[in-house]
Each structure stands twice: as C-alpha cells, then as structure tokens.
mmCIF file with all atom_site columns, C-alpha atoms in Angstrom:
data_model
loop_
_atom_site.group_PDB
_atom_site.id
_atom_site.type_symbol
_atom_site.label_atom_id
_atom_site.label_alt_id
_atom_site.label_comp_id
_atom_site.label_asym_id
_atom_site.label_entity_id
_atom_site.label_seq_id
_atom_site.pdbx_PDB_ins_code
_atom_site.Cartn_x
_atom_site.Cartn_y
_atom_site.Cartn_z
_atom_site.occupancy
_atom_site.B_iso_or_equiv
_atom_site.pdbx_formal_charge
_atom_site.auth_seq_id
_atom_site.auth_comp_id
_atom_site.auth_asym_id
_atom_site.auth_atom_id
_atom_site.pdbx_PDB_model_num
ATOM 1   C CA . UNK W 1 1   ? -0.090 -0.068  0.007  1.00 38.00 ? 397 UNK W CA 1
ATOM 2   C CA . UNK W 1 2   ? 1.672  3.301   -0.994 1.00 33.00 ? 398 UNK W CA 1
ATOM 3   C CA . UNK W 1 3   ? 0.508  6.423   0.642  1.00 33.00 ? 399 UNK W CA 1
ATOM 4   C CA . UNK W 1 4   ? 1.273  9.659   -1.321 1.00 33.00 ? 400 UNK W CA 1
ATOM 5   C CA . UNK W 1 5   ? 2.834  12.243  1.155  1.00 33.00 ? 401 UNK W CA 1
ATOM 6   C CA . UNK W 1 6   ? 3.410  15.916  0.195  1.00 30.00 ? 402 UNK W CA 1
ATOM 7   C CA . UNK W 1 7   ? 6.736  17.024  1.386  1.00 32.00 ? 403 UNK W CA 1
ATOM 8   C CA . UNK W 1 8   ? 7.582  20.276  3.201  1.00 34.00 ? 404 UNK W CA 1
ATOM 9   C CA . UNK W 1 9   ? 9.704  21.236  0.253  1.00 34.00 ? 405 UNK W CA 1
ATOM 10  C CA . UNK W 1 10  ? 6.416  21.334  -1.954 1.00 31.00 ? 406 UNK W CA 1
ATOM 11  C CA . UNK W 1 11  ? 4.141  23.008  0.195  1.00 28.00 ? 407 UNK W CA 1
ATOM 12  C CA . UNK W 1 12  ? 6.077  25.739  1.896  1.00 26.00 ? 408 UNK W CA 1
ATOM 13  C CA . UNK W 1 13  ? 7.317  27.395  -1.238 1.00 27.00 ? 409 UNK W CA 1
ATOM 14  C CA . UNK W 1 14  ? 3.825  27.850  -2.473 1.00 25.00 ? 410 UNK W CA 1
ATOM 15  C CA . UNK W 1 15  ? 3.108  29.997  0.525  1.00 27.00 ? 411 UNK W CA 1
ATOM 16  C CA . UNK W 1 16  ? 6.559  31.788  1.091  1.00 27.00 ? 412 UNK W CA 1
ATOM 17  C CA . UNK W 1 17  ? 8.361  31.626  -2.296 1.00 29.00 ? 413 UNK W CA 1
ATOM 18  C CA . UNK W 1 18  ? 7.055  34.821  -3.622 1.00 27.00 ? 414 UNK W CA 1
ATOM 19  C CA . UNK W 1 19  ? 6.640  37.763  -0.925 1.00 28.00 ? 415 UNK W CA 1
ATOM 20  C CA . UNK W 1 20  ? 4.531  39.918  -3.385 1.00 28.00 ? 416 UNK W CA 1
ATOM 21  C CA . UNK W 1 21  ? 2.194  37.206  -4.229 1.00 30.00 ? 417 UNK W CA 1
ATOM 22  C CA . UNK W 1 22  ? 1.572  36.337  -0.652 1.00 31.00 ? 418 UNK W CA 1
ATOM 23  C CA . UNK W 1 23  ? 1.320  39.809  0.809  1.00 29.00 ? 419 UNK W CA 1
ATOM 24  C CA . UNK W 1 24  ? 0.202  41.933  -2.113 1.00 32.00 ? 420 UNK W CA 1
ATOM 25  C CA . UNK W 1 25  ? 2.960  44.619  -1.202 1.00 30.00 ? 421 UNK W CA 1
ATOM 26  C CA . UNK W 1 26  ? 5.955  45.317  -3.249 1.00 32.00 ? 422 UNK W CA 1
ATOM 27  C CA . UNK W 1 27  ? 9.380  44.735  -1.645 1.00 34.00 ? 423 UNK W CA 1
ATOM 28  C CA . UNK W 1 28  ? 10.286 48.510  -2.022 1.00 33.00 ? 424 UNK W CA 1
ATOM 29  C CA . UNK W 1 29  ? 7.836  49.683  0.639  1.00 33.00 ? 425 UNK W CA 1
ATOM 30  C CA . UNK W 1 30  ? 9.345  50.546  3.781  1.00 33.00 ? 426 UNK W CA 1
ATOM 31  C CA . UNK W 1 31  ? 8.213  51.950  7.182  1.00 39.00 ? 427 UNK W CA 1
ATOM 32  C CA . UNK W 1 32  ? 5.643  50.770  9.442  1.00 41.00 ? 428 UNK W CA 1
ATOM 33  C CA . UNK W 1 33  ? 4.151  48.066  7.096  1.00 42.00 ? 429 UNK W CA 1
ATOM 34  C CA . UNK W 1 34  ? 7.229  45.850  7.388  1.00 38.00 ? 430 UNK W CA 1
ATOM 35  C CA . UNK W 1 35  ? 6.403  44.399  10.857 1.00 41.00 ? 431 UNK W CA 1
ATOM 36  C CA . UNK W 1 36  ? 2.917  43.568  9.646  1.00 39.00 ? 432 UNK W CA 1
ATOM 37  C CA . UNK W 1 37  ? 4.339  41.889  6.654  1.00 40.00 ? 433 UNK W CA 1
ATOM 38  C CA . UNK W 1 38  ? 6.901  40.037  8.798  1.00 36.00 ? 434 UNK W CA 1
ATOM 39  C CA . UNK W 1 39  ? 4.143  38.866  11.213 1.00 41.00 ? 435 UNK W CA 1
ATOM 40  C CA . UNK W 1 40  ? 2.091  37.847  8.205  1.00 39.00 ? 436 UNK W CA 1
ATOM 41  C CA . UNK W 1 41  ? 4.939  35.987  6.692  1.00 37.00 ? 437 UNK W CA 1
ATOM 42  C CA . UNK W 1 42  ? 5.674  34.239  9.955  1.00 39.00 ? 438 UNK W CA 1
ATOM 43  C CA . UNK W 1 43  ? 1.991  33.370  10.542 1.00 40.00 ? 439 UNK W CA 1
ATOM 44  C CA . UNK W 1 44  ? 1.570  31.862  7.155  1.00 39.00 ? 440 UNK W CA 1
ATOM 45  C CA . UNK W 1 45  ? 4.830  29.835  7.693  1.00 40.00 ? 441 UNK W CA 1
ATOM 46  C CA . UNK W 1 46  ? 3.480  28.518  10.877 1.00 40.00 ? 442 UNK W CA 1
ATOM 47  C CA . UNK W 1 47  ? 0.208  27.774  9.277  1.00 38.00 ? 443 UNK W CA 1
ATOM 48  C CA . UNK W 1 48  ? 1.735  25.829  6.310  1.00 39.00 ? 444 UNK W CA 1
ATOM 49  C CA . UNK W 1 49  ? 3.726  23.641  8.850  1.00 38.00 ? 445 UNK W CA 1
ATOM 50  C CA . UNK W 1 50  ? 0.660  23.128  11.018 1.00 43.00 ? 446 UNK W CA 1
ATOM 51  C CA . UNK W 1 51  ? -1.264 21.965  7.872  1.00 40.00 ? 447 UNK W CA 1
ATOM 52  C CA . UNK W 1 52  ? 1.598  19.594  6.858  1.00 34.00 ? 448 UNK W CA 1
ATOM 53  C CA . UNK W 1 53  ? 1.871  18.091  10.379 1.00 42.00 ? 449 UNK W CA 1
ATOM 54  C CA . UNK W 1 54  ? -1.878 17.768  10.560 1.00 43.00 ? 450 UNK W CA 1
ATOM 55  C CA . UNK W 1 55  ? -1.628 15.818  7.230  1.00 41.00 ? 451 UNK W CA 1
ATOM 56  C CA . UNK W 1 56  ? 1.077  13.532  8.368  1.00 41.00 ? 452 UNK W CA 1
ATOM 57  C CA . UNK W 1 57  ? -0.735 12.902  11.681 1.00 50.00 ? 453 UNK W CA 1
ATOM 58  C CA . UNK W 1 58  ? -3.913 12.088  9.662  1.00 50.00 ? 454 UNK W CA 1
ATOM 59  C CA . UNK W 1 59  ? -1.990 9.519   7.575  1.00 50.00 ? 455 UNK W CA 1
ATOM 60  C CA . UNK W 1 60  ? -0.593 7.906   10.682 1.00 54.00 ? 456 UNK W CA 1
ATOM 61  C CA . UNK W 1 61  ? -4.043 7.792   12.353 1.00 64.00 ? 457 UNK W CA 1
ATOM 62  C CA . UNK W 1 62  ? -5.608 6.331   9.143  1.00 77.00 ? 458 UNK W CA 1
ATOM 63  C CA . UNK W 1 63  ? -3.181 3.384   9.012  1.00 88.00 ? 459 UNK W CA 1
ATOM 64  C CA . UNK W 1 64  ? -4.962 0.671   7.223  1.00 87.00 ? 460 UNK W CA 1
ATOM 65  C CA . UNK W 1 65  ? -3.326 -2.827  6.860  1.00 89.00 ? 461 UNK W CA 1
ATOM 66  C CA . UNK W 1 66  ? -4.710 -4.228  3.360  1.00 93.00 ? 462 UNK W CA 1
ATOM 67  C CA . UNK W 1 67  ? -5.272 -7.912  3.052  1.00 93.00 ? 463 UNK W CA 1
ATOM 68  C CA . UNK W 1 68  ? -4.079 -10.262 0.146  1.00 92.00 ? 464 UNK W CA 1
ATOM 69  C CA . UNK W 1 69  ? -6.839 -11.946 -1.642 1.00 87.00 ? 465 UNK W CA 1
ATOM 70  C CA . UNK W 1 70  ? -5.040 -15.116 -2.632 1.00 88.00 ? 466 UNK W CA 1
ATOM 71  C CA . UNK W 1 71  ? -7.059 -18.202 -1.323 1.00 86.00 ? 467 UNK W CA 1
ATOM 72  C CA . UNK W 1 72  ? -4.524 -20.477 -2.952 1.00 90.00 ? 468 UNK W CA 1
ATOM 73  C CA . UNK W 1 73  ? -1.922 -19.677 -0.217 1.00 92.00 ? 469 UNK W CA 1
ATOM 74  C CA . UNK W 1 74  ? -3.828 -17.663 2.501  1.00 92.00 ? 470 UNK W CA 1
ATOM 75  C CA . UNK W 1 75  ? -5.347 -19.811 4.972  1.00 86.00 ? 471 UNK W CA 1
ATOM 76  C CA . UNK W 1 76  ? -7.284 -18.524 8.185  1.00 88.00 ? 472 UNK W CA 1
ATOM 77  C CA . UNK W 1 77  ? -5.715 -21.084 10.365 1.00 92.00 ? 473 UNK W CA 1
ATOM 78  C CA . UNK W 1 78  ? -2.099 -19.842 10.167 1.00 94.00 ? 474 UNK W CA 1
ATOM 79  C CA . UNK W 1 79  ? -1.140 -16.800 12.122 1.00 95.00 ? 475 UNK W CA 1
ATOM 80  C CA . UNK W 1 80  ? 2.043  -14.767 11.877 1.00 95.00 ? 476 UNK W CA 1
ATOM 81  C CA . UNK W 1 81  ? 2.205  -12.379 14.837 1.00 95.00 ? 477 UNK W CA 1
ATOM 82  C CA . UNK W 1 82  ? 4.794  -9.553  14.923 1.00 94.00 ? 478 UNK W CA 1
ATOM 83  C CA . UNK W 1 83  ? 5.420  -7.078  17.799 1.00 85.00 ? 479 UNK W CA 1
ATOM 84  C CA . UNK W 1 84  ? 3.289  -3.976  17.679 1.00 90.00 ? 480 UNK W CA 1
ATOM 85  C CA . UNK W 1 85  ? 1.598  -5.052  14.286 1.00 93.00 ? 481 UNK W CA 1
ATOM 86  C CA . UNK W 1 86  ? -0.348 -8.108  15.245 1.00 93.00 ? 482 UNK W CA 1
ATOM 87  C CA . UNK W 1 87  ? -1.261 -10.694 12.729 1.00 95.00 ? 483 UNK W CA 1
ATOM 88  C CA . UNK W 1 88  ? 0.468  -10.236 9.453  1.00 95.00 ? 484 UNK W CA 1
ATOM 89  C CA . UNK W 1 89  ? -0.991 -13.231 7.837  1.00 96.00 ? 485 UNK W CA 1
ATOM 90  C CA . UNK W 1 90  ? -1.995 -12.392 4.145  1.00 95.00 ? 486 UNK W CA 1
ATOM 91  C CA . UNK W 1 91  ? -1.347 -8.655  4.717  1.00 96.00 ? 487 UNK W CA 1
ATOM 92  C CA . UNK W 1 92  ? 0.417  -5.886  2.821  1.00 96.00 ? 488 UNK W CA 1
ATOM 93  C CA . UNK W 1 93  ? 2.817  -4.306  5.289  1.00 96.00 ? 489 UNK W CA 1
ATOM 94  C CA . UNK W 1 94  ? 1.919  -0.470  5.372  1.00 94.00 ? 490 UNK W CA 1
ATOM 95  C CA . UNK W 1 95  ? 4.361  2.451   5.598  1.00 92.00 ? 491 UNK W CA 1
ATOM 96  C CA . UNK W 1 96  ? 2.800  4.030   8.343  1.00 93.00 ? 492 UNK W CA 1
ATOM 97  C CA . UNK W 1 97  ? 4.050  3.714   11.820 1.00 93.00 ? 493 UNK W CA 1
ATOM 98  C CA . UNK W 1 98  ? 7.366  2.685   10.375 1.00 95.00 ? 494 UNK W CA 1
ATOM 99  C CA . UNK W 1 99  ? 5.956  -0.867  10.030 1.00 95.00 ? 495 UNK W CA 1
ATOM 100 C CA . UNK W 1 100 ? 8.234  -1.643  7.083  1.00 96.00 ? 496 UNK W CA 1
ATOM 101 C CA . UNK W 1 101 ? 11.423 -0.427  8.816  1.00 96.00 ? 497 UNK W CA 1
ATOM 102 C CA . UNK W 1 102 ? 10.735 -2.195  12.054 1.00 96.00 ? 498 UNK W CA 1
ATOM 103 C CA . UNK W 1 103 ? 10.018 -5.351  10.169 1.00 96.00 ? 499 UNK W CA 1
ATOM 104 C CA . UNK W 1 104 ? 13.300 -5.171  8.402  1.00 96.00 ? 500 UNK W CA 1
ATOM 105 C CA . UNK W 1 105 ? 15.489 -3.980  11.101 1.00 96.00 ? 501 UNK W CA 1
ATOM 106 C CA . UNK W 1 106 ? 14.082 -4.323  14.650 1.00 95.00 ? 502 UNK W CA 1
ATOM 107 C CA . UNK W 1 107 ? 11.568 -6.971  15.065 1.00 95.00 ? 503 UNK W CA 1
ATOM 108 C CA . UNK W 1 108 ? 12.778 -10.491 15.624 1.00 93.00 ? 504 UNK W CA 1
ATOM 109 C CA . UNK W 1 109 ? 11.230 -13.653 14.258 1.00 93.00 ? 505 UNK W CA 1
ATOM 110 C CA . UNK W 1 110 ? 7.232  -13.770 14.431 1.00 95.00 ? 506 UNK W CA 1
ATOM 111 C CA . UNK W 1 111 ? 5.306  -16.083 16.600 1.00 93.00 ? 507 UNK W CA 1
ATOM 112 C CA . UNK W 1 112 ? 3.776  -18.581 14.005 1.00 93.00 ? 508 UNK W CA 1
ATOM 113 C CA . UNK W 1 113 ? 0.391  -20.144 15.341 1.00 93.00 ? 509 UNK W CA 1
ATOM 114 C CA . UNK W 1 114 ? -1.504 -23.010 13.831 1.00 92.00 ? 510 UNK W CA 1
ATOM 115 C CA . UNK W 1 115 ? -4.974 -22.498 15.384 1.00 90.00 ? 511 UNK W CA 1
ATOM 116 C CA . UNK W 1 116 ? -6.243 -25.910 14.272 1.00 88.00 ? 512 UNK W CA 1
ATOM 117 C CA . UNK W 1 117 ? -3.459 -27.724 16.317 1.00 86.00 ? 513 UNK W CA 1
ATOM 118 C CA . UNK W 1 118 ? -4.911 -29.841 19.135 1.00 80.00 ? 514 UNK W CA 1
ATOM 119 C CA . UNK W 1 119 ? -5.836 -27.725 22.249 1.00 72.00 ? 515 UNK W CA 1
ATOM 120 C CA . UNK W 1 120 ? -2.907 -27.390 24.481 1.00 63.00 ? 516 UNK W CA 1
ATOM 121 C CA . UNK W 1 121 ? -0.394 -28.238 21.912 1.00 79.00 ? 517 UNK W CA 1
ATOM 122 C CA . UNK W 1 122 ? 2.647  -26.079 21.526 1.00 83.00 ? 518 UNK W CA 1
ATOM 123 C CA . UNK W 1 123 ? 2.120  -25.250 17.920 1.00 82.00 ? 519 UNK W CA 1
ATOM 124 C CA . UNK W 1 124 ? -1.462 -23.561 18.787 1.00 83.00 ? 520 UNK W CA 1
ATOM 125 C CA . UNK W 1 125 ? 0.405  -20.976 21.055 1.00 82.00 ? 521 UNK W CA 1
ATOM 126 C CA . UNK W 1 126 ? 3.376  -20.412 18.572 1.00 84.00 ? 522 UNK W CA 1
ATOM 127 C CA . UNK W 1 127 ? 5.728  -22.559 20.449 1.00 85.00 ? 523 UNK W CA 1
ATOM 128 C CA . UNK W 1 128 ? 7.941  -24.234 17.587 1.00 81.00 ? 524 UNK W CA 1
ATOM 129 C CA . UNK W 1 129 ? 10.203 -26.978 18.825 1.00 81.00 ? 525 UNK W CA 1
ATOM 130 C CA . UNK W 1 130 ? 12.820 -29.126 16.756 1.00 83.00 ? 526 UNK W CA 1
ATOM 131 C CA . UNK W 1 131 ? 15.874 -28.755 14.760 1.00 85.00 ? 527 UNK W CA 1
ATOM 132 C CA . UNK W 1 132 ? 16.365 -25.434 13.318 1.00 87.00 ? 528 UNK W CA 1
ATOM 133 C CA . UNK W 1 133 ? 17.646 -25.808 9.782  1.00 87.00 ? 529 UNK W CA 1
ATOM 134 C CA . UNK W 1 134 ? 17.973 -22.293 8.829  1.00 86.00 ? 530 UNK W CA 1
ATOM 135 C CA . UNK W 1 135 ? 17.883 -19.276 11.264 1.00 87.00 ? 531 UNK W CA 1
ATOM 136 C CA . UNK W 1 136 ? 15.183 -16.587 10.712 1.00 89.00 ? 532 UNK W CA 1
ATOM 137 C CA . UNK W 1 137 ? 16.093 -13.646 8.593  1.00 90.00 ? 533 UNK W CA 1
ATOM 138 C CA . UNK W 1 138 ? 13.855 -10.617 8.304  1.00 93.00 ? 534 UNK W CA 1
ATOM 139 C CA . UNK W 1 139 ? 12.299 -9.405  5.076  1.00 94.00 ? 535 UNK W CA 1
ATOM 140 C CA . UNK W 1 140 ? 14.696 -6.910  3.395  1.00 94.00 ? 536 UNK W CA 1
ATOM 141 C CA . UNK W 1 141 ? 13.543 -6.452  -0.197 1.00 94.00 ? 537 UNK W CA 1
ATOM 142 C CA . UNK W 1 142 ? 16.026 -4.235  -2.367 1.00 95.00 ? 538 UNK W CA 1
ATOM 143 C CA . UNK W 1 143 ? 15.209 -0.569  -2.826 1.00 95.00 ? 539 UNK W CA 1
ATOM 144 C CA . UNK W 1 144 ? 13.326 -0.025  -6.324 1.00 95.00 ? 540 UNK W CA 1
ATOM 145 C CA . UNK W 1 145 ? 11.900 -3.652  -6.754 1.00 96.00 ? 541 UNK W CA 1
ATOM 146 C CA . UNK W 1 146 ? 8.621  -3.113  -5.572 1.00 95.00 ? 542 UNK W CA 1
ATOM 147 C CA . UNK W 1 147 ? 6.692  -5.560  -3.353 1.00 95.00 ? 543 UNK W CA 1
ATOM 148 C CA . UNK W 1 148 ? 8.059  -9.075  -2.496 1.00 95.00 ? 544 UNK W CA 1
ATOM 149 C CA . UNK W 1 149 ? 6.090  -11.962 -1.038 1.00 94.00 ? 545 UNK W CA 1
ATOM 150 C CA . UNK W 1 150 ? 7.403  -13.769 2.046  1.00 94.00 ? 546 UNK W CA 1
ATOM 151 C CA . UNK W 1 151 ? 5.445  -17.036 2.285  1.00 93.00 ? 547 UNK W CA 1
ATOM 152 C CA . UNK W 1 152 ? 4.939  -19.408 5.228  1.00 94.00 ? 548 UNK W CA 1
ATOM 153 C CA . UNK W 1 153 ? 4.078  -23.199 4.719  1.00 93.00 ? 549 UNK W CA 1
ATOM 154 C CA . UNK W 1 154 ? 3.466  -25.716 7.467  1.00 93.00 ? 550 UNK W CA 1
ATOM 155 C CA . UNK W 1 155 ? 3.976  -29.326 6.669  1.00 92.00 ? 551 UNK W CA 1
ATOM 156 C CA . UNK W 1 156 ? 3.571  -32.592 8.767  1.00 90.00 ? 552 UNK W CA 1
ATOM 157 C CA . UNK W 1 157 ? 6.710  -34.251 9.250  1.00 88.00 ? 553 UNK W CA 1
ATOM 158 C CA . UNK W 1 158 ? 6.566  -38.116 8.862  1.00 87.00 ? 554 UNK W CA 1
ATOM 159 C CA . UNK W 1 159 ? 7.877  -39.979 11.927 1.00 85.00 ? 555 UNK W CA 1
ATOM 160 C CA . UNK W 1 160 ? 10.486 -41.886 10.100 1.00 85.00 ? 556 UNK W CA 1
ATOM 161 C CA . UNK W 1 161 ? 11.823 -38.898 8.209  1.00 86.00 ? 557 UNK W CA 1
ATOM 162 C CA . UNK W 1 162 ? 14.949 -36.801 9.050  1.00 89.00 ? 558 UNK W CA 1
ATOM 163 C CA . UNK W 1 163 ? 14.797 -33.620 7.501  1.00 90.00 ? 559 UNK W CA 1
ATOM 164 C CA . UNK W 1 164 ? 17.934 -31.848 6.394  1.00 90.00 ? 560 UNK W CA 1
ATOM 165 C CA . UNK W 1 165 ? 19.240 -29.283 3.731  1.00 89.00 ? 561 UNK W CA 1
ATOM 166 C CA . UNK W 1 166 ? 21.587 -30.239 0.854  1.00 88.00 ? 562 UNK W CA 1
ATOM 167 C CA . UNK W 1 167 ? 24.665 -27.876 0.147  1.00 86.00 ? 563 UNK W CA 1
ATOM 168 C CA . UNK W 1 168 ? 22.896 -25.756 -2.335 1.00 84.00 ? 564 UNK W CA 1
ATOM 169 C CA . UNK W 1 169 ? 19.918 -24.930 0.098  1.00 85.00 ? 565 UNK W CA 1
ATOM 170 C CA . UNK W 1 170 ? 22.396 -24.245 2.872  1.00 84.00 ? 566 UNK W CA 1
ATOM 171 C CA . UNK W 1 171 ? 24.491 -21.845 0.897  1.00 81.00 ? 567 UNK W CA 1
ATOM 172 C CA . UNK W 1 172 ? 21.778 -19.555 -0.352 1.00 79.00 ? 568 UNK W CA 1
ATOM 173 C CA . UNK W 1 173 ? 18.023 -19.099 -0.020 1.00 73.00 ? 569 UNK W CA 1
ATOM 174 C CA . UNK W 1 174 ? 17.909 -18.398 -3.750 1.00 73.00 ? 570 UNK W CA 1
ATOM 175 C CA . UNK W 1 175 ? 18.894 -22.045 -4.361 1.00 72.00 ? 571 UNK W CA 1
ATOM 176 C CA . UNK W 1 176 ? 15.896 -23.388 -2.417 1.00 80.00 ? 572 UNK W CA 1
ATOM 177 C CA . UNK W 1 177 ? 13.358 -25.061 -4.580 1.00 87.00 ? 573 UNK W CA 1
ATOM 178 C CA . UNK W 1 178 ? 10.317 -25.645 -2.124 1.00 89.00 ? 574 UNK W CA 1
ATOM 179 C CA . UNK W 1 179 ? 8.760  -28.230 -4.660 1.00 92.00 ? 575 UNK W CA 1
ATOM 180 C CA . UNK W 1 180 ? 11.978 -30.297 -4.763 1.00 91.00 ? 576 UNK W CA 1
ATOM 181 C CA . UNK W 1 181 ? 12.385 -30.051 -1.088 1.00 91.00 ? 577 UNK W CA 1
ATOM 182 C CA . UNK W 1 182 ? 8.800  -31.338 -0.315 1.00 93.00 ? 578 UNK W CA 1
ATOM 183 C CA . UNK W 1 183 ? 9.228  -34.133 -2.789 1.00 94.00 ? 579 UNK W CA 1
ATOM 184 C CA . UNK W 1 184 ? 12.524 -35.307 -1.346 1.00 93.00 ? 580 UNK W CA 1
ATOM 185 C CA . UNK W 1 185 ? 11.059 -35.813 2.127  1.00 93.00 ? 581 UNK W CA 1
ATOM 186 C CA . UNK W 1 186 ? 7.572  -37.019 1.090  1.00 92.00 ? 582 UNK W CA 1
ATOM 187 C CA . UNK W 1 187 ? 5.837  -34.183 2.729  1.00 94.00 ? 583 UNK W CA 1
ATOM 188 C CA . UNK W 1 188 ? 2.853  -34.076 0.580  1.00 94.00 ? 584 UNK W CA 1
ATOM 189 C CA . UNK W 1 189 ? 0.539  -31.044 0.670  1.00 94.00 ? 585 UNK W CA 1
ATOM 190 C CA . UNK W 1 190 ? 0.906  -28.365 3.180  1.00 94.00 ? 586 UNK W CA 1
ATOM 191 C CA . UNK W 1 191 ? -1.401 -28.343 6.329  1.00 93.00 ? 587 UNK W CA 1
ATOM 192 C CA . UNK W 1 192 ? -1.606 -24.696 6.199  1.00 94.00 ? 588 UNK W CA 1
ATOM 193 C CA . UNK W 1 193 ? 0.025  -21.577 4.489  1.00 95.00 ? 589 UNK W CA 1
ATOM 194 C CA . UNK W 1 194 ? 0.103  -18.015 4.424  1.00 95.00 ? 590 UNK W CA 1
ATOM 195 C CA . UNK W 1 195 ? 2.122  -15.067 2.948  1.00 95.00 ? 591 UNK W CA 1
ATOM 196 C CA . UNK W 1 196 ? 2.866  -11.325 3.522  1.00 96.00 ? 592 UNK W CA 1
ATOM 197 C CA . UNK W 1 197 ? 3.890  -8.607  1.134  1.00 96.00 ? 593 UNK W CA 1
ATOM 198 C CA . UNK W 1 198 ? 6.319  -5.634  1.844  1.00 97.00 ? 594 UNK W CA 1
ATOM 199 C CA . UNK W 1 199 ? 8.792  -3.448  0.082  1.00 96.00 ? 595 UNK W CA 1
ATOM 200 C CA . UNK W 1 200 ? 11.879 -1.532  1.080  1.00 97.00 ? 596 UNK W CA 1
ATOM 201 C CA . UNK W 1 201 ? 10.952 0.990   3.616  1.00 95.00 ? 597 UNK W CA 1
ATOM 202 C CA . UNK W 1 202 ? 12.805 3.811   1.963  1.00 95.00 ? 598 UNK W CA 1
ATOM 203 C CA . UNK W 1 203 ? 10.734 3.552   -1.180 1.00 92.00 ? 599 UNK W CA 1
#
C-alpha cells in the first residue's frame, strides 16, 4: 500500500516563495508596514507547517493494513504475529508507523501459530520445537524492486523422516526449490500456508 505524502519542500514555497504574491505589497515599501508583513509571513509559515503536520498525523491515524486476496496460499488458520503489528498473515505491510522499517531492522522472528492444532499443543501457542535448519532472516527487499512476497508453509513431518538441507539450500535461499524439498522428504500437501507482502521501507 503506497500512501502519497506531500513533502515540506512542496508546500512551503507555495506560501512563501514569492513575497509579493503572498502579501500583495511590493518589496520597495518600507516604514510601519514591514512589521505587519513580517508577522504575516511568519504566520503563514507556521500555518503551512501546521497543515503539513496535521496531514502527516492524519496519515498515521488512518493506518490501514490491506489483506491479500489469494485463497490458494492464504489460509485463516495460520497466524504470523509480529510485535506492535499483530497478525500479518496475508497482509500488505503498510508504511505508516514505520512498520516496514521495524519489520526489516528491529523486530525478531514472528510467533507462528496454527489455530487448528490440538488444544494445549505448543504449535497452537506459537511454540515451535525441533531442529532449526536455517535461522530466521527478516524481510529485506532491495530498494526499487517493488513488493516482495514472503510465504509460510506448514507441513506434517513423517515419523521416520529426518529433514535436512543439501549444500545448495544451505548456501543460499535463492537455491531453495520448495517443490523439490517437499518431494525429497515426501511431505505431501501443506497443512496450512500464508504470506505477507512488503517493500523496501525507504521506497
């Protein structure tokens, strides 16, 4: 979700860039009118900043998290909980409240909860146990590349299967072929899945 924001550099010159246009008085006029002109200019400058601050505050207060309409991946029973944001499952991370920057730079791994797990089970509360094959890395989409999808898939591990990564998968996420991974360990269809979308926080 991209929110257009007018910068101070665009709004202030409109009011203050041309003294004659704002005040209706030529610069050659001196005497008692100058304090009035100066007060008027200061007042207009303060007013322009007040309007800009109000606009920015309105954008922050109207922060809306849009949902991704993709039923092939988005299932309601897999939650992805981030600090201060809440459930990011099937959501487009907004720019407001610095959510994109926090997601990339400050928040740790989310709490992933499977609501259909048996009552009292760890996975229902977001407590994931087992062997970590690859440490969590936050979304860091490169600048200028638009929105990126970050997907979560939950599979049931067969009792006799020991899951591991090959050298290519260990070396780079770019070498990770999900379909090949699922086929290699006979994981079958995912139990649940979801995704989120975000872009570089400076874009």
